Structure formats: structure tokens, C-alpha cells
PDB file of C-alpha atoms in Angstrom:
ATOM      1  CA  UNK I   1      41.469  77.236  87.320  1.00 69.00           C
ATOM      2  CA  UNK I   2      43.788  75.153  85.144  1.00 79.00           C
ATOM      3  CA  UNK I   3      43.302  71.417  84.512  1.00 88.00           C
ATOM      4  CA  UNK I   4      45.023  69.285  87.178  1.00 89.00           C
ATOM      5  CA  UNK I   5      47.122  67.391  84.626  1.00 95.00           C
ATOM      6  CA  UNK I   6      49.210  68.354  81.608  1.00 95.00           C
ATOM      7  CA  UNK I   7      47.777  68.455  78.102  1.00 96.00           C
ATOM      8  CA  UNK I   8      50.014  65.524  77.186  1.00 96.00           C
ATOM      9  CA  UNK I   9      48.484  63.426  79.989  1.00 97.00           C
ATOM     10  CA  UNK I  10      44.984  63.990  78.579  1.00 97.00           C
ATOM     11  CA  UNK I  11      46.228  63.220  75.063  1.00 96.00           C
ATOM     12  CA  UNK I  12      47.633  59.893  76.284  1.00 97.00           C
ATOM     13  CA  UNK I  13      44.298  59.028  77.919  1.00 97.00           C
ATOM     14  CA  UNK I  14      42.404  59.840  74.728  1.00 97.00           C
ATOM     15  CA  UNK I  15      44.831  57.672  72.729  1.00 97.00           C
ATOM     16  CA  UNK I  16      44.205  54.723  75.057  1.00 97.00           C
ATOM     17  CA  UNK I  17      40.442  55.101  74.700  1.00 98.00           C
ATOM     18  CA  UNK I  18      40.727  55.364  70.909  1.00 98.00           C
ATOM     19  CA  UNK I  19      42.773  52.167  70.838  1.00 98.00           C
ATOM     20  CA  UNK I  20      39.934  50.271  72.542  1.00 98.00           C
ATOM     21  CA  UNK I  21      37.372  51.975  70.298  1.00 98.00           C
ATOM     22  CA  UNK I  22      39.237  50.685  67.233  1.00 98.00           C
ATOM     23  CA  UNK I  23      39.371  47.194  68.726  1.00 97.00           C
ATOM     24  CA  UNK I  24      35.596  47.299  69.174  1.00 97.00           C
ATOM     25  CA  UNK I  25      34.985  48.732  65.706  1.00 97.00           C
ATOM     26  CA  UNK I  26      33.661  52.095  66.905  1.00 98.00           C
ATOM     27  CA  UNK I  27      33.945  55.327  64.931  1.00 97.00           C
ATOM     28  CA  UNK I  28      32.951  57.476  67.897  1.00 98.00           C
ATOM     29  CA  UNK I  29      31.915  57.238  71.529  1.00 98.00           C
ATOM     30  CA  UNK I  30      29.358  59.316  73.434  1.00 97.00           C
ATOM     31  CA  UNK I  31      30.016  59.686  77.157  1.00 96.00           C
ATOM     32  CA  UNK I  32      27.510  60.815  79.773  1.00 94.00           C
ATOM     33  CA  UNK I  33      29.352  59.943  82.974  1.00 94.00           C
ATOM     34  CA  UNK I  34      30.826  63.155  84.516  1.00 94.00           C
ATOM     35  CA  UNK I  35      33.745  61.151  85.954  1.00 95.00           C
ATOM     36  CA  UNK I  36      34.751  59.919  82.500  1.00 97.00           C
ATOM     37  CA  UNK I  37      34.305  63.380  80.980  1.00 96.00           C
ATOM     38  CA  UNK I  38      36.558  64.786  83.696  1.00 96.00           C
ATOM     39  CA  UNK I  39      39.154  62.048  83.201  1.00 97.00           C
ATOM     40  CA  UNK I  40      39.364  62.652  79.458  1.00 97.00           C
ATOM     41  CA  UNK I  41      39.259  66.465  79.446  1.00 96.00           C
ATOM     42  CA  UNK I  42      39.690  67.858  82.963  1.00 95.00           C
ATOM     43  CA  UNK I  43      36.199  69.392  82.841  1.00 94.00           C
ATOM     44  CA  UNK I  44      35.199  70.115  86.428  1.00 89.00           C
ATOM     45  CA  UNK I  45      31.841  71.705  87.266  1.00 86.00           C
ATOM     46  CA  UNK I  46      28.553  70.785  88.929  1.00 83.00           C
ATOM     47  CA  UNK I  47      26.658  71.278  85.660  1.00 85.00           C
ATOM     48  CA  UNK I  48      25.300  67.744  85.280  1.00 83.00           C
ATOM     49  CA  UNK I  49      21.976  68.940  86.704  1.00 85.00           C
ATOM     50  CA  UNK I  50      21.088  69.431  83.029  1.00 88.00           C
ATOM     51  CA  UNK I  51      21.935  67.047  80.145  1.00 89.00           C
ATOM     52  CA  UNK I  52      25.661  66.944  79.476  1.00 93.00           C
ATOM     53  CA  UNK I  53      27.630  64.718  77.117  1.00 95.00           C
ATOM     54  CA  UNK I  54      30.962  64.328  75.413  1.00 96.00           C
ATOM     55  CA  UNK I  55      31.852  62.820  72.041  1.00 98.00           C
ATOM     56  CA  UNK I  56      35.252  61.385  71.162  1.00 98.00           C
ATOM     57  CA  UNK I  57      36.090  60.070  67.697  1.00 97.00           C
ATOM     58  CA  UNK I  58      39.226  58.552  66.187  1.00 97.00           C
ATOM     59  CA  UNK I  59      40.771  61.865  65.102  1.00 93.00           C
ATOM     60  CA  UNK I  60      43.419  63.530  67.272  1.00 88.00           C
ATOM     61  CA  UNK I  61      41.311  66.663  67.802  1.00 87.00           C
ATOM     62  CA  UNK I  62      38.007  64.813  67.852  1.00 93.00           C
ATOM     63  CA  UNK I  63      36.788  65.550  71.367  1.00 97.00           C
ATOM     64  CA  UNK I  64      33.658  67.638  71.902  1.00 97.00           C
ATOM     65  CA  UNK I  65      31.865  68.712  75.076  1.00 96.00           C
ATOM     66  CA  UNK I  66      28.105  69.351  75.010  1.00 96.00           C
ATOM     67  CA  UNK I  67      26.299  71.173  77.785  1.00 94.00           C
ATOM     68  CA  UNK I  68      24.156  74.103  78.777  1.00 93.00           C
ATOM     69  CA  UNK I  69      25.368  77.324  77.162  1.00 93.00           C
ATOM     70  CA  UNK I  70      25.716  79.081  80.519  1.00 92.00           C
ATOM     71  CA  UNK I  71      28.014  76.258  81.699  1.00 91.00           C
ATOM     72  CA  UNK I  72      30.209  76.306  78.608  1.00 91.00           C
ATOM     73  CA  UNK I  73      32.511  78.882  80.178  1.00 89.00           C
ATOM     74  CA  UNK I  74      33.668  76.345  82.757  1.00 90.00           C
ATOM     75  CA  UNK I  75      34.764  74.020  79.956  1.00 90.00           C
ATOM     76  CA  UNK I  76      36.965  76.757  78.536  1.00 85.00           C
ATOM     77  CA  UNK I  77      39.033  77.271  81.684  1.00 87.00           C
ATOM     78  CA  UNK I  78      39.048  73.765  83.223  1.00 92.00           C
ATOM     79  CA  UNK I  79      40.090  71.970  80.009  1.00 96.00           C
ATOM     80  CA  UNK I  80      42.443  72.364  77.052  1.00 95.00           C
ATOM     81  CA  UNK I  81      39.532  72.203  74.598  1.00 96.00           C
ATOM     82  CA  UNK I  82      39.303  74.898  71.941  1.00 94.00           C
ATOM     83  CA  UNK I  83      36.210  77.046  71.416  1.00 94.00           C
ATOM     84  CA  UNK I  84      35.220  74.801  68.505  1.00 95.00           C
ATOM     85  CA  UNK I  85      35.254  71.777  70.799  1.00 96.00           C
ATOM     86  CA  UNK I  86      32.904  73.327  73.376  1.00 96.00           C
ATOM     87  CA  UNK I  87      29.293  73.116  72.181  1.00 96.00           C
ATOM     88  CA  UNK I  88      26.678  74.852  74.334  1.00 95.00           C
ATOM     89  CA  UNK I  89      22.963  74.453  73.735  1.00 93.00           C
ATOM     90  CA  UNK I  90      20.669  77.515  74.143  1.00 92.00           C
ATOM     91  CA  UNK I  91      18.387  78.117  77.135  1.00 91.00           C
ATOM     92  CA  UNK I  92      15.328  77.373  74.990  1.00 91.00           C
ATOM     93  CA  UNK I  93      16.240  73.657  75.253  1.00 91.00           C
ATOM     94  CA  UNK I  94      16.396  73.621  79.052  1.00 89.00           C
ATOM     95  CA  UNK I  95      13.587  71.882  80.993  1.00 87.00           C
ATOM     96  CA  UNK I  96      11.015  72.109  78.223  1.00 89.00           C
ATOM     97  CA  UNK I  97       8.330  69.478  77.546  1.00 88.00           C
ATOM     98  CA  UNK I  98       8.407  69.958  73.755  1.00 89.00           C
ATOM     99  CA  UNK I  99      12.165  70.084  73.071  1.00 89.00           C
ATOM    100  CA  UNK I 100      15.242  68.455  74.604  1.00 92.00           C
ATOM    101  CA  UNK I 101      18.999  69.159  74.576  1.00 93.00           C
ATOM    102  CA  UNK I 102      19.624  65.702  73.062  1.00 94.00           C
ATOM    103  CA  UNK I 103      17.812  66.851  69.943  1.00 94.00           C
ATOM    104  CA  UNK I 104      20.215  69.787  69.667  1.00 95.00           C
ATOM    105  CA  UNK I 105      23.197  67.469  70.213  1.00 96.00           C
ATOM    106  CA  UNK I 106      21.839  64.963  67.684  1.00 96.00           C
ATOM    107  CA  UNK I 107      21.510  67.694  65.044  1.00 95.00           C
ATOM    108  CA  UNK I 108      25.106  68.763  65.659  1.00 96.00           C
ATOM    109  CA  UNK I 109      26.278  65.155  65.308  1.00 96.00           C
ATOM    110  CA  UNK I 110      24.273  64.764  62.108  1.00 95.00           C
ATOM    111  CA  UNK I 111      25.665  67.970  60.559  1.00 95.00           C
ATOM    112  CA  UNK I 112      29.201  67.008  61.570  1.00 95.00           C
ATOM    113  CA  UNK I 113      29.237  63.882  59.414  1.00 93.00           C
ATOM    114  CA  UNK I 114      28.670  61.060  61.876  1.00 95.00           C
ATOM    115  CA  UNK I 115      25.563  59.742  60.077  1.00 91.00           C
ATOM    116  CA  UNK I 116      25.920  56.021  59.409  1.00 92.00           C
ATOM    117  CA  UNK I 117      28.836  55.655  61.831  1.00 96.00           C
ATOM    118  CA  UNK I 118      29.174  53.059  64.559  1.00 97.00           C
ATOM    119  CA  UNK I 119      28.878  55.009  67.791  1.00 97.00           C
ATOM    120  CA  UNK I 120      29.325  53.599  71.283  1.00 97.00           C
ATOM    121  CA  UNK I 121      27.022  54.885  74.000  1.00 95.00           C
ATOM    122  CA  UNK I 122      27.099  54.833  77.794  1.00 94.00           C
ATOM    123  CA  UNK I 123      23.578  53.575  78.451  1.00 90.00           C
ATOM    124  CA  UNK I 124      24.018  52.815  82.150  1.00 88.00           C
ATOM    125  CA  UNK I 125      25.148  56.208  83.443  1.00 85.00           C
ATOM    126  CA  UNK I 126      23.221  57.634  86.383  1.00 85.00           C
ATOM    127  CA  UNK I 127      23.550  61.102  84.851  1.00 86.00           C
ATOM    128  CA  UNK I 128      22.092  60.259  81.429  1.00 88.00           C
ATOM    129  CA  UNK I 129      18.299  60.066  81.608  1.00 89.00           C
ATOM    130  CA  UNK I 130      16.153  57.712  79.503  1.00 89.00           C
ATOM    131  CA  UNK I 131      14.731  60.781  77.776  1.00 91.00           C
ATOM    132  CA  UNK I 132      18.230  61.913  76.813  1.00 91.00           C
ATOM    133  CA  UNK I 133      19.095  58.552  75.282  1.00 92.00           C
ATOM    134  CA  UNK I 134      15.731  58.150  73.564  1.00 91.00           C
ATOM    135  CA  UNK I 135      15.856  61.599  71.952  1.00 91.00           C
ATOM    136  CA  UNK I 136      19.430  61.055  70.834  1.00 93.00           C
ATOM    137  CA  UNK I 137      18.683  57.721  69.181  1.00 92.00           C
ATOM    138  CA  UNK I 138      15.371  58.801  67.616  1.00 92.00           C
ATOM    139  CA  UNK I 139      17.069  61.775  65.973  1.00 93.00           C
ATOM    140  CA  UNK I 140      19.989  59.654  64.708  1.00 94.00           C
ATOM    141  CA  UNK I 141      18.261  56.587  63.286  1.00 93.00           C
ATOM    142  CA  UNK I 142      20.977  55.899  60.701  1.00 94.00           C
ATOM    143  CA  UNK I 143      23.672  55.650  63.368  1.00 96.00           C
ATOM    144  CA  UNK I 144      24.685  52.096  64.297  1.00 96.00           C
ATOM    145  CA  UNK I 145      24.529  52.207  68.084  1.00 96.00           C
ATOM    146  CA  UNK I 146      26.662  49.999  70.303  1.00 96.00           C
ATOM    147  CA  UNK I 147      26.631  49.679  74.096  1.00 94.00           C
ATOM    148  CA  UNK I 148      29.907  50.894  75.588  1.00 95.00           C
ATOM    149  CA  UNK I 149      29.014  51.261  79.246  1.00 92.00           C
ATOM    150  CA  UNK I 150      32.377  50.346  80.792  1.00 94.00           C
ATOM    151  CA  UNK I 151      34.765  51.160  77.951  1.00 97.00           C
ATOM    152  CA  UNK I 152      36.340  54.247  79.530  1.00 97.00           C
ATOM    153  CA  UNK I 153      36.077  52.839  83.053  1.00 96.00           C
ATOM    154  CA  UNK I 154      38.273  49.849  82.206  1.00 97.00           C
ATOM    155  CA  UNK I 155      40.860  52.072  80.514  1.00 97.00           C
ATOM    156  CA  UNK I 156      40.969  54.161  83.694  1.00 97.00           C
ATOM    157  CA  UNK I 157      41.862  51.120  85.832  1.00 96.00           C
ATOM    158  CA  UNK I 158      45.563  51.293  84.928  1.00 96.00           C
ATOM    159  CA  UNK I 159      46.960  54.456  86.499  1.00 97.00           C
ATOM    160  CA  UNK I 160      49.652  56.623  84.959  1.00 96.00           C
ATOM    161  CA  UNK I 161      52.640  57.967  86.936  1.00 97.00           C
ATOM    162  CA  UNK I 162      50.975  61.396  86.997  1.00 96.00           C
ATOM    163  CA  UNK I 163      47.823  59.897  88.494  1.00 97.00           C
ATOM    164  CA  UNK I 164      49.770  57.893  91.058  1.00 98.00           C
ATOM    165  CA  UNK I 165      51.576  61.059  92.153  1.00 96.00           C
ATOM    166  CA  UNK I 166      48.261  62.840  92.748  1.00 95.00           C
ATOM    167  CA  UNK I 167      46.881  59.795  94.594  1.00 96.00           C
ATOM    168  CA  UNK I 168      49.912  59.792  96.913  1.00 97.00           C
ATOM    169  CA  UNK I 169      49.321  63.471  97.666  1.00 96.00           C
ATOM    170  CA  UNK I 170      45.650  62.761  98.352  1.00 96.00           C
ATOM    171  CA  UNK I 171      46.637  59.928 100.712  1.00 97.00           C
ATOM    172  CA  UNK I 172      48.876  62.258 102.722  1.00 97.00           C
ATOM    173  CA  UNK I 173      46.077  64.818 103.011  1.00 97.00           C
ATOM    174  CA  UNK I 174      43.670  62.065 104.088  1.00 97.00           C
ATOM    175  CA  UNK I 175      46.147  61.057 106.812  1.00 97.00           C
ATOM    176  CA  UNK I 176      46.235  64.636 108.083  1.00 97.00           C
ATOM    177  CA  UNK I 177      42.430  64.865 108.066  1.00 97.00           C
ATOM    178  CA  UNK I 178      42.083  61.611 110.014  1.00 98.00           C
ATOM    179  CA  UNK I 179      44.727  62.698 112.514  1.00 98.00           C
ATOM    180  CA  UNK I 180      42.868  65.997 112.972  1.00 98.00           C
ATOM    181  CA  UNK I 181      39.663  64.063 113.667  1.00 97.00           C
ATOM    182  CA  UNK I 182      41.399  61.706 116.101  1.00 97.00           C
ATOM    183  CA  UNK I 183      43.144  64.433 118.062  1.00 97.00           C
ATOM    184  CA  UNK I 184      40.156  66.780 118.091  1.00 97.00           C
ATOM    185  CA  UNK I 185      37.525  64.319 119.306  1.00 96.00           C
ATOM    186  CA  UNK I 186      36.749  64.679 122.991  1.00 96.00           C
ATOM    187  CA  UNK I 187      33.843  65.175 125.378  1.00 97.00           C
ATOM    188  CA  UNK I 188      32.298  68.606 125.032  1.00 96.00           C
ATOM    189  CA  UNK I 189      33.669  69.391 121.557  1.00 97.00           C
ATOM    190  CA  UNK I 190      30.898  70.445 119.207  1.00 97.00           C
ATOM    191  CA  UNK I 191      30.609  68.291 116.103  1.00 97.00           C
ATOM    192  CA  UNK I 192      30.391  71.351 113.863  1.00 98.00           C
ATOM    193  CA  UNK I 193      33.637  72.771 115.275  1.00 97.00           C
ATOM    194  CA  UNK I 194      35.448  69.463 114.807  1.00 98.00           C
ATOM    195  CA  UNK I 195      34.172  69.153 111.229  1.00 98.00           C
ATOM    196  CA  UNK I 196      35.281  72.713 110.477  1.00 98.00           C
ATOM    197  CA  UNK I 197      38.824  71.791 111.543  1.00 97.00           C
ATOM    198  CA  UNK I 198      38.756  68.554 109.526  1.00 97.00           C
ATOM    199  CA  UNK I 199      37.568  70.280 106.356  1.00 97.00           C
ATOM    200  CA  UNK I 200      40.127  73.058 106.875  1.00 97.00           C
ATOM    201  CA  UNK I 201      42.907  70.458 107.082  1.00 97.00           C
ATOM    202  CA  UNK I 202      41.692  68.866 103.848  1.00 97.00           C
ATOM    203  CA  UNK I 203      41.765  72.173 102.004  1.00 96.00           C
ATOM    204  CA  UNK I 204      45.038  73.344 103.575  1.00 96.00           C
ATOM    205  CA  UNK I 205      46.895  70.189 102.586  1.00 96.00           C
ATOM    206  CA  UNK I 206      50.640  70.227 103.233  1.00 95.00           C
ATOM    207  CA  UNK I 207      53.479  72.749 102.810  1.00 93.00           C
ATOM    208  CA  UNK I 208      54.221  71.245  99.393  1.00 94.00           C
ATOM    209  CA  UNK I 209      50.689  70.945  97.971  1.00 92.00           C
ATOM    210  CA  UNK I 210      47.215  72.180  98.860  1.00 92.00           C
ATOM    211  CA  UNK I 211      43.969  70.267  99.014  1.00 91.00           C
ATOM    212  CA  UNK I 212      40.729  70.684  97.090  1.00 79.00           C
TER     213      UNK I 212
END
């Protein structure tokens, strides 16, 4: 499964985020929102059931994904990230009362030279637990933390031509799905059968492009 956009598209997005980071005086940014991680890298998996983060700094190759080791494989075939940019934490950190993945991530950040840096942090993400944030900050006391809850979200507001093209395709598929629902609704039709046809139309898409 390849990323839905070109590598250049993701590079442009990262450049836009770095521009805002510079304006706000940030050396790095830690992201916990799966939507923002996906937007910046293409990473697409339901692995946010365990702690998952991403770090972006001001260097061109400075994007790193952090997640459960068993989920790291998905990052290697849904993104353009290199093996060095995909950091998986071992199973011994998963759902344990005495250790936490954020401690592992914090140690990596510390060893990678971010000590003393100004790092933005998404503190209002539904997918980043208080324990994750607390462990991260306690293990990186020399970092100068800054709230950056909507930084990436605001950059995402302005759509690129590539994004608009995908949105137009999605709109056409949505039209087909709604038409399927409208034409298939009648007395005696089972809801499950109708839904099966609707979902099938969403996945089938059009002759030119499929759905998801």
C-alpha cells in the first residue's frame, strides 16, 4: 500500500509546518494526533490504541515516527520514511504499570540531541493520554515546552491542488453512494442489504478511480 500522495507533496507540507515552527521559535514539534501524522507522512493504520507520536524538527530529513514495534511495519509501507525514521518501542513498554512508551520516546529524544531545545507539543489531542504527556515531560525536564495544539491543523486549512483533486474524487464517490441509498430504499428492503450495496459503491468508486 503506497502513500496516497507523492513524496514531493509530503515534503511541501513539512516545509509549511517548519515555516510556522520557525515563526513561533520552535526547534521541534511533537505530534500525537493521528490525522496530523497521516497528513505529514501518509502513515495509515489503526495503531493509536497504544501511544503513538511523531517528531518533526527544522532539518529536511527530521521527521520521526514513534509507535509500538509490531506496528512499525505499517509505517514502512504507508510512508516514505526511511528505517532510521521509524522508531518502534519494544513490547515490554506496552500496558505496564511501571514503565511507559513515553519514557522510551523521551530517552530517544534525549540521546538525539534535543535537550534544551524549544519543543512544541499537542496537549489537546484525544489520542495522547495525560500519562503520555506527563512521562514525556518528566523525562525531558531541560526541554522548553510550548503548547502547539493547532499548529498543524491551521497549516492544513489551505488545500493543495493534489488535495483538491482527491477531494473532488471523494465527492463523486459520495454522490454515487447517496444515489445508491436513494434508489435502493423501499418497503421490504432489509437495512443490512441496503447498507451492503452502499458500502460496495463506496469501495468500487468510479471507472477512473476506486474508493477506500
